[in-house]
């Protein structure tokens, strides 16, 4: 149920990336797709009545290993979020340059391939 | 209980993403994406991932600043309409087909609340959880995974981040263009 809703959010981002003319809307569609995938991967690691994988002084290790949520998807998604910021800054830089060259954000107007 | 709250936030995120993609004003669509990102951060907090929630919050603020820089100084911020009608219909039909074909795949996953590590006795996640404190000395198991067990991943992440920032700076710099003209 929740996984299916993550998939719907991903498809909304795909719709934005494929059907929109404005280049900022295309970037926002890619950002929405990234959010959906990150949320799906973190939800994979959730355990019913789980706790965050952080130890404090009183926790018993055996009980902790039986109750904590999966730390591996969290670590990989942490990497993925930071990389997403780098990709976003690169896309926005290209969009700003395209606006300066063509005077518009409309991708159907960007037809001159020659520099 | 957590499932219901996350479902409510996911409905909010779907609505926010639709508003962001369909509104004509670029500044309000960027702000809608910000709302979606903060709801995502709350979802991370609910499923026991406080590290990711904090990182998502910081990254969201930074990306809002970057996106507003891209949109706010350009007067031509409203472009109406989509691609031509036939292409739009074909794309929507393909996306709908993808939805129908993709939904059965989610039925084959283990249900929400049972991670894959609870079904495999020898999974690395179990090893990290039970031996992480003894082997690395970090109380936060996520930090011990990204900085010790999988440190090469973090090195690659830093490389990708450095390369992308370098690319953005190389695209945005102005002084070499003046020399040419």
PDB file of C-alpha atoms in Angstrom:
ATOM      1  CA  UNK A   1       0.000   0.000   0.000  1.00  0.00           C
ATOM      2  CA  UNK A   2       2.660   2.487   1.081  1.00  0.00           C
ATOM      3  CA  UNK A   3       5.061   1.115  -1.521  1.00  0.00           C
ATOM      4  CA  UNK A   4       2.412   1.643  -4.207  1.00  0.00           C
ATOM      5  CA  UNK A   5       1.990   5.269  -3.122  1.00  0.00           C
ATOM      6  CA  UNK A   6       5.763   5.772  -3.366  1.00  0.00           C
ATOM      7  CA  UNK A   7       5.515   4.364  -6.884  1.00  0.00           C
ATOM      8  CA  UNK A   8       2.711   6.831  -7.729  1.00  0.00           C
ATOM      9  CA  UNK A   9       4.888   9.694  -6.465  1.00  0.00           C
ATOM     10  CA  UNK A  10       7.717   8.401  -8.668  1.00  0.00           C
ATOM     11  CA  UNK A  11       5.391   8.317 -11.682  1.00  0.00           C
ATOM     12  CA  UNK A  12       4.269  11.889 -11.007  1.00  0.00           C
ATOM     13  CA  UNK A  13       7.926  12.906 -11.123  1.00  0.00           C
ATOM     14  CA  UNK A  14       8.336  10.945 -14.365  1.00  0.00           C
ATOM     15  CA  UNK A  15       5.331  12.778 -15.829  1.00  0.00           C
ATOM     16  CA  UNK A  16       6.912  16.111 -14.895  1.00  0.00           C
ATOM     17  CA  UNK A  17      10.251  15.155 -16.410  1.00  0.00           C
ATOM     18  CA  UNK A  18       8.777  13.946 -19.690  1.00  0.00           C
ATOM     19  CA  UNK A  19       5.727  16.129 -20.397  1.00  0.00           C
ATOM     20  CA  UNK A  20       6.703  19.619 -19.231  1.00  0.00           C
ATOM     21  CA  UNK A  21       8.120  22.330 -21.460  1.00  0.00           C
ATOM     22  CA  UNK A  22       9.622  24.510 -18.764  1.00  0.00           C
ATOM     23  CA  UNK A  23      13.136  23.381 -17.893  1.00  0.00           C
ATOM     24  CA  UNK A  24      12.699  24.232 -14.189  1.00  0.00           C
ATOM     25  CA  UNK A  25       9.624  21.986 -14.099  1.00  0.00           C
ATOM     26  CA  UNK A  26      11.715  19.184 -15.607  1.00  0.00           C
ATOM     27  CA  UNK A  27      14.292  19.640 -12.858  1.00  0.00           C
ATOM     28  CA  UNK A  28      11.520  19.578 -10.245  1.00  0.00           C
ATOM     29  CA  UNK A  29      10.191  16.338 -11.747  1.00  0.00           C
ATOM     30  CA  UNK A  30      13.611  14.738 -11.380  1.00  0.00           C
ATOM     31  CA  UNK A  31      13.761  15.958  -7.755  1.00  0.00           C
ATOM     32  CA  UNK A  32      10.356  14.364  -7.032  1.00  0.00           C
ATOM     33  CA  UNK A  33      11.548  11.060  -8.526  1.00  0.00           C
ATOM     34  CA  UNK A  34      14.599  11.169  -6.284  1.00  0.00           C
ATOM     35  CA  UNK A  35      12.429  11.800  -3.202  1.00  0.00           C
ATOM     36  CA  UNK A  36      10.192   8.843  -4.026  1.00  0.00           C
ATOM     37  CA  UNK A  37      13.097   6.435  -4.485  1.00  0.00           C
ATOM     38  CA  UNK A  38      14.795   7.583  -1.273  1.00  0.00           C
ATOM     39  CA  UNK A  39      11.592   7.183   0.727  1.00  0.00           C
ATOM     40  CA  UNK A  40      10.957   3.727  -0.770  1.00  0.00           C
ATOM     41  CA  UNK A  41      14.426   2.498   0.141  1.00  0.00           C
ATOM     42  CA  UNK A  42      14.195   3.778   3.706  1.00  0.00           C
ATOM     43  CA  UNK A  43      10.727   2.242   4.144  1.00  0.00           C
ATOM     44  CA  UNK A  44      12.228  -1.111   3.130  1.00  0.00           C
ATOM     45  CA  UNK A  45      14.236  -1.162   6.339  1.00  0.00           C
ATOM     46  CA  UNK A  46      11.416  -0.348   8.755  1.00  0.00           C
ATOM     47  CA  UNK A  47      10.605  -2.961  11.355  1.00  0.00           C
ATOM     48  CA  UNK A  48       7.333  -3.013  13.246  1.00  0.00           C
ATOM     49  CA  UNK A  49       7.752  -1.153  16.559  1.00  0.00           C
ATOM     50  CA  UNK A  50      11.370  -0.589  15.620  1.00  0.00           C
ATOM     51  CA  UNK A  51      13.747   1.956  17.051  1.00  0.00           C
ATOM     52  CA  UNK A  52      16.440   4.083  15.451  1.00  0.00           C
ATOM     53  CA  UNK A  53      19.805   2.273  15.121  1.00  0.00           C
ATOM     54  CA  UNK A  54      21.476   4.440  17.767  1.00  0.00           C
ATOM     55  CA  UNK A  55      22.753   2.951  21.000  1.00  0.00           C
ATOM     56  CA  UNK A  56      22.508   4.659  24.332  1.00  0.00           C
ATOM     57  CA  UNK A  57      24.142   3.598  27.556  1.00  0.00           C
ATOM     58  CA  UNK A  58      21.344   1.382  28.816  1.00  0.00           C
ATOM     59  CA  UNK A  59      20.440  -0.740  25.807  1.00  0.00           C
ATOM     60  CA  UNK A  60      21.163  -4.434  25.807  1.00  0.00           C
ATOM     61  CA  UNK A  61      22.943  -5.441  22.585  1.00  0.00           C
ATOM     62  CA  UNK A  62      20.893  -8.590  21.942  1.00  0.00           C
ATOM     63  CA  UNK A  63      17.607  -6.772  22.385  1.00  0.00           C
ATOM     64  CA  UNK A  64      18.915  -3.878  20.291  1.00  0.00           C
ATOM     65  CA  UNK A  65      19.790  -6.142  17.360  1.00  0.00           C
ATOM     66  CA  UNK A  66      16.304  -7.625  17.519  1.00  0.00           C
ATOM     67  CA  UNK A  67      14.488  -4.286  17.611  1.00  0.00           C
ATOM     68  CA  UNK A  68      16.462  -1.735  15.586  1.00  0.00           C
ATOM     69  CA  UNK A  69      15.589  -0.891  11.991  1.00  0.00           C
ATOM     70  CA  UNK A  70      17.891  -1.831   9.117  1.00  0.00           C
ATOM     71  CA  UNK A  71      20.893   0.561   9.039  1.00  0.00           C
ATOM     72  CA  UNK A  72      22.169  -0.357   5.556  1.00  0.00           C
ATOM     73  CA  UNK A  73      19.428   1.366   3.461  1.00  0.00           C
ATOM     74  CA  UNK A  74      19.729   4.401   5.710  1.00  0.00           C
ATOM     75  CA  UNK A  75      23.461   4.679   5.085  1.00  0.00           C
ATOM     76  CA  UNK A  76      23.040   4.324   1.321  1.00  0.00           C
ATOM     77  CA  UNK A  77      20.165   6.832   1.183  1.00  0.00           C
ATOM     78  CA  UNK A  78      22.276   9.289   3.177  1.00  0.00           C
ATOM     79  CA  UNK A  79      24.850   9.053   0.372  1.00  0.00           C
ATOM     80  CA  UNK A  80      22.136   9.370  -2.249  1.00  0.00           C
ATOM     81  CA  UNK A  81      20.617  12.556  -0.753  1.00  0.00           C
ATOM     82  CA  UNK A  82      23.944  14.375  -0.768  1.00  0.00           C
ATOM     83  CA  UNK A  83      24.658  13.297  -4.348  1.00  0.00           C
ATOM     84  CA  UNK A  84      21.177  14.557  -5.272  1.00  0.00           C
ATOM     85  CA  UNK A  85      22.160  18.030  -4.073  1.00  0.00           C
ATOM     86  CA  UNK A  86      25.244  17.972  -6.315  1.00  0.00           C
ATOM     87  CA  UNK A  87      23.185  16.855  -9.312  1.00  0.00           C
ATOM     88  CA  UNK A  88      20.611  19.568  -8.631  1.00  0.00           C
ATOM     89  CA  UNK A  89      23.247  22.296  -8.498  1.00  0.00           C
ATOM     90  CA  UNK A  90      24.737  21.073 -11.793  1.00  0.00           C
ATOM     91  CA  UNK A  91      21.298  20.997 -13.475  1.00  0.00           C
ATOM     92  CA  UNK A  92      20.431  24.483 -12.231  1.00  0.00           C
ATOM     93  CA  UNK A  93      23.782  25.827 -13.487  1.00  0.00           C
ATOM     94  CA  UNK A  94      23.064  24.416 -16.946  1.00  0.00           C
ATOM     95  CA  UNK A  95      19.533  25.872 -16.841  1.00  0.00           C
ATOM     96  CA  UNK A  96      20.861  29.343 -15.965  1.00  0.00           C
ATOM     97  CA  UNK A  97      23.349  29.174 -18.853  1.00  0.00           C
ATOM     98  CA  UNK A  98      20.599  28.039 -21.246  1.00  0.00           C
ATOM     99  CA  UNK A  99      18.422  30.942 -20.115  1.00  0.00           C
ATOM    100  CA  UNK A 100      21.226  33.394 -20.801  1.00  0.00           C
ATOM    101  CA  UNK A 101      21.807  31.961 -24.260  1.00  0.00           C
ATOM    102  CA  UNK A 102      18.218  31.523 -25.436  1.00  0.00           C
ATOM    103  CA  UNK A 103      16.310  34.008 -23.264  1.00  0.00           C
ATOM    104  CA  UNK A 104      13.714  31.444 -22.238  1.00  0.00           C
ATOM    105  CA  UNK A 105      13.192  28.355 -20.104  1.00  0.00           C
ATOM    106  CA  UNK A 106      11.119  26.678 -22.827  1.00  0.00           C
ATOM    107  CA  UNK A 107      12.887  23.531 -24.036  1.00  0.00           C
ATOM    108  CA  UNK A 108      11.055  23.528 -27.375  1.00  0.00           C
ATOM    109  CA  UNK A 109      12.653  26.882 -28.199  1.00  0.00           C
ATOM    110  CA  UNK A 110      16.183  25.552 -27.706  1.00  0.00           C
ATOM    111  CA  UNK A 111      16.889  24.400 -31.236  1.00  0.00           C
ATOM    112  CA  UNK A 112      20.213  25.882 -32.203  1.00  0.00           C
ATOM    113  CA  UNK A 113      22.762  23.179 -31.521  1.00  0.00           C
ATOM    114  CA  UNK A 114      25.670  25.153 -32.890  1.00  0.00           C
ATOM    115  CA  UNK A 115      27.505  27.268 -30.353  1.00  0.00           C
TER     116      UNK A 115
ATOM    117  CA  UNK B   1      -0.113   3.592  13.433  1.00  0.00           C
ATOM    118  CA  UNK B   2       3.099   4.679  11.739  1.00  0.00           C
ATOM    119  CA  UNK B   3       1.742   3.293   8.474  1.00  0.00           C
ATOM    120  CA  UNK B   4      -1.349   5.527   8.659  1.00  0.00           C
ATOM    121  CA  UNK B   5       0.669   8.665   9.443  1.00  0.00           C
ATOM    122  CA  UNK B   6       3.087   7.946   6.597  1.00  0.00           C
ATOM    123  CA  UNK B   7       0.147   7.364   4.257  1.00  0.00           C
ATOM    124  CA  UNK B   8      -1.267  10.787   5.184  1.00  0.00           C
ATOM    125  CA  UNK B   9       2.103  12.413   4.548  1.00  0.00           C
ATOM    126  CA  UNK B  10       2.437  10.551   1.239  1.00  0.00           C
ATOM    127  CA  UNK B  11      -0.957  11.860   0.104  1.00  0.00           C
ATOM    128  CA  UNK B  12       0.256  15.340   1.076  1.00  0.00           C
ATOM    129  CA  UNK B  13       3.455  14.800  -0.909  1.00  0.00           C
ATOM    130  CA  UNK B  14       1.549  13.595  -3.980  1.00  0.00           C
ATOM    131  CA  UNK B  15      -0.705  16.668  -3.855  1.00  0.00           C
ATOM    132  CA  UNK B  16       2.285  18.962  -3.329  1.00  0.00           C
ATOM    133  CA  UNK B  17       4.150  17.426  -6.270  1.00  0.00           C
ATOM    134  CA  UNK B  18       1.106  17.791  -8.523  1.00  0.00           C
ATOM    135  CA  UNK B  19       0.699  21.457  -7.532  1.00  0.00           C
ATOM    136  CA  UNK B  20       4.401  22.043  -8.091  1.00  0.00           C
ATOM    137  CA  UNK B  21       4.249  20.581 -11.566  1.00  0.00           C
ATOM    138  CA  UNK B  22       0.959  22.115 -12.654  1.00  0.00           C
ATOM    139  CA  UNK B  23       1.042  25.687 -11.347  1.00  0.00           C
ATOM    140  CA  UNK B  24       2.173  28.361 -13.778  1.00  0.00           C
ATOM    141  CA  UNK B  25       4.207  30.488 -11.369  1.00  0.00           C
ATOM    142  CA  UNK B  26       7.702  29.074 -11.007  1.00  0.00           C
ATOM    143  CA  UNK B  27       8.355  30.540  -7.562  1.00  0.00           C
ATOM    144  CA  UNK B  28       5.267  28.887  -6.047  1.00  0.00           C
ATOM    145  CA  UNK B  29       6.167  25.576  -7.672  1.00  0.00           C
ATOM    146  CA  UNK B  30       9.639  25.736  -6.120  1.00  0.00           C
ATOM    147  CA  UNK B  31       8.075  26.462  -2.725  1.00  0.00           C
ATOM    148  CA  UNK B  32       5.688  23.496  -3.179  1.00  0.00           C
ATOM    149  CA  UNK B  33       8.717  21.275  -3.776  1.00  0.00           C
ATOM    150  CA  UNK B  34      10.095  22.619  -0.500  1.00  0.00           C
ATOM    151  CA  UNK B  35       6.901  21.554   1.282  1.00  0.00           C
ATOM    152  CA  UNK B  36       7.209  18.072  -0.262  1.00  0.00           C
ATOM    153  CA  UNK B  37      10.810  17.832   0.927  1.00  0.00           C
ATOM    154  CA  UNK B  38       9.966  18.774   4.506  1.00  0.00           C
ATOM    155  CA  UNK B  39       7.115  16.234   4.587  1.00  0.00           C
ATOM    156  CA  UNK B  40       9.664  13.674   3.378  1.00  0.00           C
ATOM    157  CA  UNK B  41      11.923  14.668   6.259  1.00  0.00           C
ATOM    158  CA  UNK B  42       9.096  14.022   8.750  1.00  0.00           C
ATOM    159  CA  UNK B  43       8.506  10.605   7.140  1.00  0.00           C
ATOM    160  CA  UNK B  44      12.185   9.761   7.639  1.00  0.00           C
ATOM    161  CA  UNK B  45      11.881  10.777  11.279  1.00  0.00           C
ATOM    162  CA  UNK B  46       8.857   8.485  11.730  1.00  0.00           C
ATOM    163  CA  UNK B  47      10.564   5.369  10.359  1.00  0.00           C
ATOM    164  CA  UNK B  48      13.506   5.634  12.728  1.00  0.00           C
ATOM    165  CA  UNK B  49      16.023   7.443  10.569  1.00  0.00           C
ATOM    166  CA  UNK B  50      16.941  10.674  12.394  1.00  0.00           C
ATOM    167  CA  UNK B  51      20.261  11.050  10.544  1.00  0.00           C
ATOM    168  CA  UNK B  52      18.530  11.068   7.176  1.00  0.00           C
ATOM    169  CA  UNK B  53      15.857  13.456   8.470  1.00  0.00           C
ATOM    170  CA  UNK B  54      18.500  16.002   9.490  1.00  0.00           C
ATOM    171  CA  UNK B  55      20.402  15.601   6.216  1.00  0.00           C
ATOM    172  CA  UNK B  56      17.212  15.909   4.184  1.00  0.00           C
ATOM    173  CA  UNK B  57      16.304  19.122   6.036  1.00  0.00           C
ATOM    174  CA  UNK B  58      19.702  20.721   5.334  1.00  0.00           C
ATOM    175  CA  UNK B  59      19.766  19.572   1.697  1.00  0.00           C
ATOM    176  CA  UNK B  60      16.201  20.827   1.216  1.00  0.00           C
ATOM    177  CA  UNK B  61      17.069  24.311   2.433  1.00  0.00           C
ATOM    178  CA  UNK B  62      20.162  24.422   0.197  1.00  0.00           C
ATOM    179  CA  UNK B  63      18.294  23.190  -2.871  1.00  0.00           C
ATOM    180  CA  UNK B  64      15.515  25.730  -2.269  1.00  0.00           C
ATOM    181  CA  UNK B  65      18.141  28.473  -2.239  1.00  0.00           C
ATOM    182  CA  UNK B  66      19.666  27.147  -5.485  1.00  0.00           C
ATOM    183  CA  UNK B  67      16.289  26.790  -7.223  1.00  0.00           C
ATOM    184  CA  UNK B  68      15.083  30.234  -6.147  1.00  0.00           C
ATOM    185  CA  UNK B  69      18.339  31.671  -7.484  1.00  0.00           C
ATOM    186  CA  UNK B  70      17.516  30.015 -10.796  1.00  0.00           C
ATOM    187  CA  UNK B  71      13.977  31.356 -10.997  1.00  0.00           C
ATOM    188  CA  UNK B  72      13.642  34.664  -9.190  1.00  0.00           C
ATOM    189  CA  UNK B  73      15.675  37.001 -11.379  1.00  0.00           C
ATOM    190  CA  UNK B  74      14.181  35.924 -14.683  1.00  0.00           C
ATOM    191  CA  UNK B  75      11.068  37.771 -15.712  1.00  0.00           C
ATOM    192  CA  UNK B  76       9.844  35.088 -18.104  1.00  0.00           C
ATOM    193  CA  UNK B  77       8.847  32.593 -15.437  1.00  0.00           C
ATOM    194  CA  UNK B  78       5.488  31.426 -16.755  1.00  0.00           C
ATOM    195  CA  UNK B  79       5.324  29.075 -19.712  1.00  0.00           C
ATOM    196  CA  UNK B  80       1.886  27.647 -20.307  1.00  0.00           C
ATOM    197  CA  UNK B  81       1.020  24.390 -21.936  1.00  0.00           C
ATOM    198  CA  UNK B  82       2.615  21.004 -22.330  1.00  0.00           C
ATOM    199  CA  UNK B  83       4.111  19.322 -25.359  1.00  0.00           C
ATOM    200  CA  UNK B  84       1.850  18.717 -28.349  1.00  0.00           C
ATOM    201  CA  UNK B  85      -1.356  16.823 -27.712  1.00  0.00           C
ATOM    202  CA  UNK B  86      -0.559  13.461 -29.326  1.00  0.00           C
ATOM    203  CA  UNK B  87       2.822  13.165 -27.633  1.00  0.00           C
ATOM    204  CA  UNK B  88       1.322  14.098 -24.278  1.00  0.00           C
ATOM    205  CA  UNK B  89      -1.411  11.476 -24.592  1.00  0.00           C
ATOM    206  CA  UNK B  90       1.090   8.816 -25.661  1.00  0.00           C
ATOM    207  CA  UNK B  91       3.346   9.629 -22.708  1.00  0.00           C
ATOM    208  CA  UNK B  92       0.455   9.571 -20.241  1.00  0.00           C
ATOM    209  CA  UNK B  93      -0.717   6.219 -21.628  1.00  0.00           C
ATOM    210  CA  UNK B  94       2.797   4.822 -21.249  1.00  0.00           C
ATOM    211  CA  UNK B  95       3.034   6.084 -17.670  1.00  0.00           C
ATOM    212  CA  UNK B  96      -0.346   4.515 -16.874  1.00  0.00           C
ATOM    213  CA  UNK B  97       0.784   1.223 -18.412  1.00  0.00           C
ATOM    214  CA  UNK B  98       3.935   1.436 -16.284  1.00  0.00           C
ATOM    215  CA  UNK B  99       1.734   1.924 -13.201  1.00  0.00           C
ATOM    216  CA  UNK B 100      -0.393  -1.123 -14.028  1.00  0.00           C
ATOM    217  CA  UNK B 101       2.632  -3.276 -14.825  1.00  0.00           C
ATOM    218  CA  UNK B 102       4.633  -2.092 -11.833  1.00  0.00           C
ATOM    219  CA  UNK B 103       2.025  -2.548  -9.114  1.00  0.00           C
ATOM    220  CA  UNK B 104       2.202  -6.395  -9.074  1.00  0.00           C
ATOM    221  CA  UNK B 105       5.926  -6.120  -8.382  1.00  0.00           C
ATOM    222  CA  UNK B 106       5.181  -4.555  -5.011  1.00  0.00           C
ATOM    223  CA  UNK B 107       3.073  -7.558  -4.022  1.00  0.00           C
ATOM    224  CA  UNK B 108       6.132  -9.801  -4.234  1.00  0.00           C
ATOM    225  CA  UNK B 109       8.036  -7.689  -1.707  1.00  0.00           C
ATOM    226  CA  UNK B 110       7.871  -8.570   1.987  1.00  0.00           C
ATOM    227  CA  UNK B 111       5.051  -6.544   3.617  1.00  0.00           C
ATOM    228  CA  UNK B 112       5.713  -3.209   5.269  1.00  0.00           C
ATOM    229  CA  UNK B 113       7.288  -3.685   8.693  1.00  0.00           C
ATOM    230  CA  UNK B 114       9.393  -6.778   7.948  1.00  0.00           C
ATOM    231  CA  UNK B 115      12.829  -5.812   6.626  1.00  0.00           C
ATOM    232  CA  UNK B 116      14.850  -8.238   4.559  1.00  0.00           C
ATOM    233  CA  UNK B 117      17.339  -8.689   7.376  1.00  0.00           C
ATOM    234  CA  UNK B 118      14.690 -10.301   9.572  1.00  0.00           C
ATOM    235  CA  UNK B 119      14.409 -13.173   7.091  1.00  0.00           C
ATOM    236  CA  UNK B 120      18.114 -13.775   6.479  1.00  0.00           C
ATOM    237  CA  UNK B 121      20.161 -15.006   9.411  1.00  0.00           C
ATOM    238  CA  UNK B 122      23.531 -14.060   7.927  1.00  0.00           C
ATOM    239  CA  UNK B 123      22.669 -10.627   6.564  1.00  0.00           C
ATOM    240  CA  UNK B 124      25.320  -7.912   6.960  1.00  0.00           C
ATOM    241  CA  UNK B 125      22.800  -5.630   8.698  1.00  0.00           C
ATOM    242  CA  UNK B 126      22.613  -8.055  11.628  1.00  0.00           C
ATOM    243  CA  UNK B 127      26.361  -8.115  11.823  1.00  0.00           C
ATOM    244  CA  UNK B 128      26.522  -4.319  11.840  1.00  0.00           C
ATOM    245  CA  UNK B 129      23.848  -4.047  14.530  1.00  0.00           C
ATOM    246  CA  UNK B 130      25.295  -6.621  16.887  1.00  0.00           C
ATOM    247  CA  UNK B 131      28.991  -5.940  16.386  1.00  0.00           C
ATOM    248  CA  UNK B 132      29.090  -2.302  15.340  1.00  0.00           C
ATOM    249  CA  UNK B 133      29.787  -0.917  18.779  1.00  0.00           C
ATOM    250  CA  UNK B 134      32.504  -3.456  19.522  1.00  0.00           C
ATOM    251  CA  UNK B 135      34.263  -3.219  16.163  1.00  0.00           C
ATOM    252  CA  UNK B 136      34.080   0.503  15.420  1.00  0.00           C
ATOM    253  CA  UNK B 137      33.266   2.164  18.722  1.00  0.00           C
ATOM    254  CA  UNK B 138      30.448   4.249  17.239  1.00  0.00           C
ATOM    255  CA  UNK B 139      27.146   4.358  19.110  1.00  0.00           C
ATOM    256  CA  UNK B 140      25.340   5.401  15.936  1.00  0.00           C
ATOM    257  CA  UNK B 141      25.257   2.333  13.703  1.00  0.00           C
ATOM    258  CA  UNK B 142      24.475   4.389  10.569  1.00  0.00           C
ATOM    259  CA  UNK B 143      27.604   6.464  11.177  1.00  0.00           C
ATOM    260  CA  UNK B 144      29.640   3.294  11.700  1.00  0.00           C
ATOM    261  CA  UNK B 145      28.335   1.915   8.377  1.00  0.00           C
ATOM    262  CA  UNK B 146      29.029   4.996   6.282  1.00  0.00           C
ATOM    263  CA  UNK B 147      32.356   5.882   7.886  1.00  0.00           C
ATOM    264  CA  UNK B 148      33.842   2.477   8.640  1.00  0.00           C
ATOM    265  CA  UNK B 149      32.257  -0.578   7.019  1.00  0.00           C
ATOM    266  CA  UNK B 150      31.458   1.167   3.738  1.00  0.00           C
ATOM    267  CA  UNK B 151      33.917   4.043   3.812  1.00  0.00           C
ATOM    268  CA  UNK B 152      34.775   3.570   0.141  1.00  0.00           C
ATOM    269  CA  UNK B 153      31.161   4.454  -0.702  1.00  0.00           C
ATOM    270  CA  UNK B 154      31.554   7.701   1.208  1.00  0.00           C
ATOM    271  CA  UNK B 155      34.831   8.403  -0.599  1.00  0.00           C
ATOM    272  CA  UNK B 156      33.027   7.920  -3.911  1.00  0.00           C
ATOM    273  CA  UNK B 157      30.205  10.169  -2.718  1.00  0.00           C
ATOM    274  CA  UNK B 158      32.682  12.920  -1.882  1.00  0.00           C
ATOM    275  CA  UNK B 159      34.257  12.478  -5.319  1.00  0.00           C
ATOM    276  CA  UNK B 160      30.886  12.772  -7.074  1.00  0.00           C
ATOM    277  CA  UNK B 161      29.944  15.826  -5.023  1.00  0.00           C
ATOM    278  CA  UNK B 162      33.293  17.494  -5.725  1.00  0.00           C
ATOM    279  CA  UNK B 163      33.024  16.751  -9.440  1.00  0.00           C
ATOM    280  CA  UNK B 164      29.483  18.097  -9.706  1.00  0.00           C
ATOM    281  CA  UNK B 165      30.311  21.306  -7.833  1.00  0.00           C
ATOM    282  CA  UNK B 166      33.395  21.693 -10.057  1.00  0.00           C
ATOM    283  CA  UNK B 167      31.205  21.224 -13.137  1.00  0.00           C
ATOM    284  CA  UNK B 168      28.664  23.771 -11.906  1.00  0.00           C
ATOM    285  CA  UNK B 169      31.418  26.314 -11.243  1.00  0.00           C
ATOM    286  CA  UNK B 170      32.980  25.656 -14.646  1.00  0.00           C
ATOM    287  CA  UNK B 171      29.615  26.223 -16.328  1.00  0.00           C
ATOM    288  CA  UNK B 172      28.777  29.339 -14.325  1.00  0.00           C
ATOM    289  CA  UNK B 173      32.103  31.186 -14.482  1.00  0.00           C
ATOM    290  CA  UNK B 174      32.216  34.337 -16.571  1.00  0.00           C
ATOM    291  CA  UNK B 175      35.795  35.522 -16.894  1.00  0.00           C
ATOM    292  CA  UNK B 176      36.955  33.161 -19.635  1.00  0.00           C
ATOM    293  CA  UNK B 177      34.085  34.220 -21.874  1.00  0.00           C
ATOM    294  CA  UNK B 178      35.104  37.855 -21.747  1.00  0.00           C
ATOM    295  CA  UNK B 179      38.576  36.999 -23.037  1.00  0.00           C
ATOM    296  CA  UNK B 180      37.173  35.343 -26.149  1.00  0.00           C
ATOM    297  CA  UNK B 181      35.076  38.266 -27.382  1.00  0.00           C
TER     298      UNK B 181
END
